[in-house]
PDB file of C-alpha atoms in Angstrom:
ATOM      1  CA  MET A   1     116.694  39.882 120.956  1.00  0.00           C
ATOM      2  CA  ALA A   2     117.029  38.171 117.574  1.00  0.00           C
ATOM      3  CA  GLU A   3     118.117  34.818 118.998  1.00  0.00           C
ATOM      4  CA  GLY A   4     115.320  34.831 121.566  1.00  0.00           C
ATOM      5  CA  LEU A   5     112.713  35.774 118.972  1.00  0.00           C
ATOM      6  CA  MET A   6     113.936  33.111 116.541  1.00  0.00           C
ATOM      7  CA  LYS A   7     113.840  30.382 119.161  1.00  0.00           C
ATOM      8  CA  LYS A   8     110.384  31.463 120.378  1.00  0.00           C
ATOM      9  CA  MET A   9     108.939  31.657 116.870  1.00  0.00           C
ATOM     10  CA  TYR A  10     110.619  28.678 115.191  1.00  0.00           C
ATOM     11  CA  GLY A  11     111.738  26.404 118.038  1.00  0.00           C
ATOM     12  CA  GLN A  12     114.138  23.666 117.033  1.00  0.00           C
ATOM     13  CA  LYS A  13     113.427  24.144 113.327  1.00  0.00           C
ATOM     14  CA  ALA A  14     116.830  25.822 112.990  1.00  0.00           C
ATOM     15  CA  TYR A  15     119.992  26.036 115.065  1.00  0.00           C
ATOM     16  CA  VAL A  16     120.360  29.660 116.162  1.00  0.00           C
ATOM     17  CA  GLN A  17     123.363  31.333 117.741  1.00  0.00           C
ATOM     18  CA  SER A  18     123.677  35.062 118.215  1.00  0.00           C
ATOM     19  CA  ALA A  19     127.020  36.791 118.022  1.00  0.00           C
ATOM     20  CA  GLY A  20     128.307  40.274 117.638  1.00  0.00           C
ATOM     21  CA  VAL A  21     131.370  42.167 116.598  1.00  0.00           C
ATOM     22  CA  LYS A  22     132.336  42.493 120.249  1.00  0.00           C
ATOM     23  CA  ASN A  23     131.282  40.777 123.425  1.00  0.00           C
ATOM     24  CA  ASP A  24     129.333  42.945 125.843  1.00  0.00           C
ATOM     25  CA  MET A  25     128.538  39.928 128.079  1.00  0.00           C
ATOM     26  CA  GLU A  26     125.443  41.386 129.754  1.00  0.00           C
ATOM     27  CA  VAL A  27     122.243  41.646 127.754  1.00  0.00           C
ATOM     28  CA  ASP A  28     120.751  45.133 127.907  1.00  0.00           C
ATOM     29  CA  GLY A  29     117.968  45.474 130.487  1.00  0.00           C
ATOM     30  CA  PHE A  30     115.662  47.172 128.004  1.00  0.00           C
ATOM     31  CA  SER A  31     116.070  44.206 125.619  1.00  0.00           C
ATOM     32  CA  ILE A  32     115.193  41.877 128.477  1.00  0.00           C
ATOM     33  CA  ALA A  33     112.091  43.947 129.340  1.00  0.00           C
ATOM     34  CA  VAL A  34     110.625  44.201 125.829  1.00  0.00           C
ATOM     35  CA  CYS A  35     111.240  40.539 125.062  1.00  0.00           C
ATOM     36  CA  LYS A  36     109.643  39.505 128.343  1.00  0.00           C
ATOM     37  CA  GLU A  37     106.481  41.235 127.074  1.00  0.00           C
ATOM     38  CA  LEU A  38     106.336  38.483 124.427  1.00  0.00           C
ATOM     39  CA  GLY A  39     107.196  35.658 126.812  1.00  0.00           C
ATOM     40  CA  ILE A  40     110.862  35.515 125.801  1.00  0.00           C
ATOM     41  CA  GLU A  41     113.371  35.132 128.634  1.00  0.00           C
ATOM     42  CA  LEU A  42     116.693  36.850 127.964  1.00  0.00           C
ATOM     43  CA  SER A  43     117.963  37.478 131.489  1.00  0.00           C
ATOM     44  CA  ARG A  44     120.223  34.401 131.423  1.00  0.00           C
ATOM     45  CA  HIS A  45     121.406  35.000 127.872  1.00  0.00           C
ATOM     46  CA  ARG A  46     125.013  36.094 127.401  1.00  0.00           C
ATOM     47  CA  SER A  47     126.260  37.725 124.250  1.00  0.00           C
ATOM     48  CA  ARG A  48     129.358  36.461 122.494  1.00  0.00           C
ATOM     49  CA  SER A  49     131.625  37.631 119.724  1.00  0.00           C
ATOM     50  CA  PHE A  50     132.250  35.824 116.439  1.00  0.00           C
ATOM     51  CA  GLU A  51     135.720  34.900 117.703  1.00  0.00           C
ATOM     52  CA  GLU A  52     134.297  33.408 120.914  1.00  0.00           C
ATOM     53  CA  MET A  53     131.854  31.338 118.893  1.00  0.00           C
ATOM     54  CA  GLN A  54     134.776  29.798 117.030  1.00  0.00           C
ATOM     55  CA  GLU A  55     136.801  29.327 120.229  1.00  0.00           C
ATOM     56  CA  TRP A  56     133.839  27.561 121.867  1.00  0.00           C
ATOM     57  CA  GLY A  57     133.463  25.137 118.952  1.00  0.00           C
ATOM     58  CA  ASP A  58     130.911  26.714 116.641  1.00  0.00           C
ATOM     59  CA  ASP A  59     132.333  26.201 113.165  1.00  0.00           C
ATOM     60  CA  LEU A  60     131.057  29.008 110.941  1.00  0.00           C
ATOM     61  CA  SER A  61     131.240  26.707 107.914  1.00  0.00           C
ATOM     62  CA  GLN A  62     128.417  24.634 109.460  1.00  0.00           C
ATOM     63  CA  PHE A  63     125.946  27.530 109.277  1.00  0.00           C
ATOM     64  CA  ASP A  64     123.758  28.258 106.254  1.00  0.00           C
ATOM     65  CA  LEU A  65     122.958  31.882 106.992  1.00  0.00           C
ATOM     66  CA  ILE A  66     124.264  34.791 109.001  1.00  0.00           C
ATOM     67  CA  VAL A  67     121.873  37.670 109.554  1.00  0.00           C
ATOM     68  CA  ALA A  68     123.712  40.894 110.341  1.00  0.00           C
ATOM     69  CA  LEU A  69     121.773  43.593 112.158  1.00  0.00           C
ATOM     70  CA  SER A  70     124.386  46.334 111.869  1.00  0.00           C
ATOM     71  CA  PRO A  71     126.821  47.441 109.166  1.00  0.00           C
ATOM     72  CA  ALA A  72     129.745  46.558 111.454  1.00  0.00           C
ATOM     73  CA  SER A  73     128.486  43.005 111.993  1.00  0.00           C
ATOM     74  CA  GLN A  74     127.854  42.624 108.272  1.00  0.00           C
ATOM     75  CA  ARG A  75     131.461  43.612 107.484  1.00  0.00           C
ATOM     76  CA  THR A  76     132.801  41.216 110.109  1.00  0.00           C
ATOM     77  CA  ALA A  77     130.570  38.365 108.932  1.00  0.00           C
ATOM     78  CA  LEU A  78     131.608  38.859 105.305  1.00  0.00           C
ATOM     79  CA  GLU A  79     135.275  38.895 106.294  1.00  0.00           C
ATOM     80  CA  LEU A  80     135.009  35.779 108.474  1.00  0.00           C
ATOM     81  CA  THR A  81     132.989  33.829 105.921  1.00  0.00           C
ATOM     82  CA  ARG A  82     134.722  34.720 102.679  1.00  0.00           C
ATOM     83  CA  TYR A  83     136.001  31.132 102.375  1.00  0.00           C
ATOM     84  CA  TYR A  84     132.735  29.440 103.356  1.00  0.00           C
ATOM     85  CA  HIS A  85     129.655  28.714 101.321  1.00  0.00           C
ATOM     86  CA  LEU A  86     126.981  30.475 103.346  1.00  0.00           C
ATOM     87  CA  ASP A  87     124.775  33.481 102.922  1.00  0.00           C
ATOM     88  CA  VAL A  88     125.148  36.746 104.794  1.00  0.00           C
ATOM     89  CA  GLU A  89     122.074  38.971 104.862  1.00  0.00           C
ATOM     90  CA  TYR A  90     121.967  42.488 106.248  1.00  0.00           C
ATOM     91  CA  TRP A  91     118.753  43.565 107.952  1.00  0.00           C
ATOM     92  CA  PRO A  92     118.845  47.303 108.708  1.00  0.00           C
ATOM     93  CA  ILE A  93     117.352  47.335 112.198  1.00  0.00           C
ATOM     94  CA  LEU A  94     117.049  50.414 114.395  1.00  0.00           C
ATOM     95  CA  ASP A  95     119.799  50.555 117.028  1.00  0.00           C
ATOM     96  CA  PRO A  96     117.814  51.600 120.116  1.00  0.00           C
ATOM     97  CA  THR A  97     120.803  52.146 122.403  1.00  0.00           C
ATOM     98  CA  GLY A  98     121.067  55.784 123.332  1.00  0.00           C
ATOM     99  CA  LEU A  99     117.593  56.681 122.071  1.00  0.00           C
ATOM    100  CA  GLY A 100     114.965  58.284 124.273  1.00  0.00           C
ATOM    101  CA  GLU A 101     115.227  60.427 127.358  1.00  0.00           C
ATOM    102  CA  SER A 102     112.669  58.750 129.621  1.00  0.00           C
ATOM    103  CA  ARG A 103     112.334  55.078 130.488  1.00  0.00           C
ATOM    104  CA  GLU A 104     109.127  54.847 128.437  1.00  0.00           C
ATOM    105  CA  ALA A 105     110.802  56.496 125.411  1.00  0.00           C
ATOM    106  CA  LYS A 106     113.694  54.032 125.665  1.00  0.00           C
ATOM    107  CA  LEU A 107     111.309  51.091 125.943  1.00  0.00           C
ATOM    108  CA  SER A 108     109.442  52.384 122.900  1.00  0.00           C
ATOM    109  CA  ALA A 109     112.673  52.434 120.860  1.00  0.00           C
ATOM    110  CA  TYR A 110     113.520  48.892 121.967  1.00  0.00           C
ATOM    111  CA  ARG A 111     110.018  47.708 121.098  1.00  0.00           C
ATOM    112  CA  GLN A 112     110.419  49.218 117.656  1.00  0.00           C
ATOM    113  CA  ALA A 113     113.713  47.365 117.133  1.00  0.00           C
ATOM    114  CA  ARG A 114     112.199  44.109 118.470  1.00  0.00           C
ATOM    115  CA  ASP A 115     109.225  44.439 116.140  1.00  0.00           C
ATOM    116  CA  GLN A 116     111.466  45.205 113.147  1.00  0.00           C
ATOM    117  CA  ILE A 117     113.419  41.999 113.828  1.00  0.00           C
ATOM    118  CA  ARG A 118     110.193  40.004 114.209  1.00  0.00           C
ATOM    119  CA  ASP A 119     108.770  41.416 110.970  1.00  0.00           C
ATOM    120  CA  ARG A 120     111.963  40.569 109.067  1.00  0.00           C
ATOM    121  CA  MET A 121     111.866  37.017 110.432  1.00  0.00           C
ATOM    122  CA  LEU A 122     108.260  36.580 109.364  1.00  0.00           C
ATOM    123  CA  ALA A 123     109.076  37.875 105.877  1.00  0.00           C
ATOM    124  CA  ARG A 124     112.159  35.663 105.563  1.00  0.00           C
ATOM    125  CA  PHE A 125     111.112  32.446 107.325  1.00  0.00           C
ATOM    126  CA  GLY A 126     107.308  32.486 107.195  1.00  0.00           C
ATOM    127  CA  PRO A 127     104.724  31.997 109.926  1.00  0.00           C
ATOM    128  CA  PRO A 128     105.957  30.858 113.330  1.00  0.00           C
ATOM    129  CA  LEU A 129     105.491  27.289 114.479  1.00  0.00           C
ATOM    130  CA  GLU A 130     102.316  26.500 116.368  1.00  0.00           C
ATOM    131  CA  GLU A 131     102.877  26.322 120.114  1.00  0.00           C
ATOM    132  CA  ASP A 132     101.964  23.041 121.762  1.00  0.00           C
ATOM    133  CA  ALA A 133      98.406  23.118 123.066  1.00  0.00           C
ATOM    134  CA  THR A 134      99.198  20.780 125.975  1.00  0.00           C
TER     135      THR A 134
END
């Protein structure tokens, strides 16, 4: 969700690449649904691990900032970047997986997580870019 939100809100202003501690490959269907509500397409997105990023040519030393959304990803990011000059920020975001009994309750939890990420981005990076009025 974070990568999709960042690209939607800030376009090409920054290079964004999402990664996690492990690779789950498929993006969660609830994430896809709640992002689609904001016009963000995640169905073709594939998650990757930090190690895969490096294997595929993303050099962590070329990044300025890593935003960790879980304590586990923060620990991994700090370990992987201890020799690089870049910032690692931890944003405590609700983990919606496993929350809610009904579909609507699950969607509500995912919306809450999505909105927490969006609010943190706005606080950190400022107002989103204006969309082209073409």
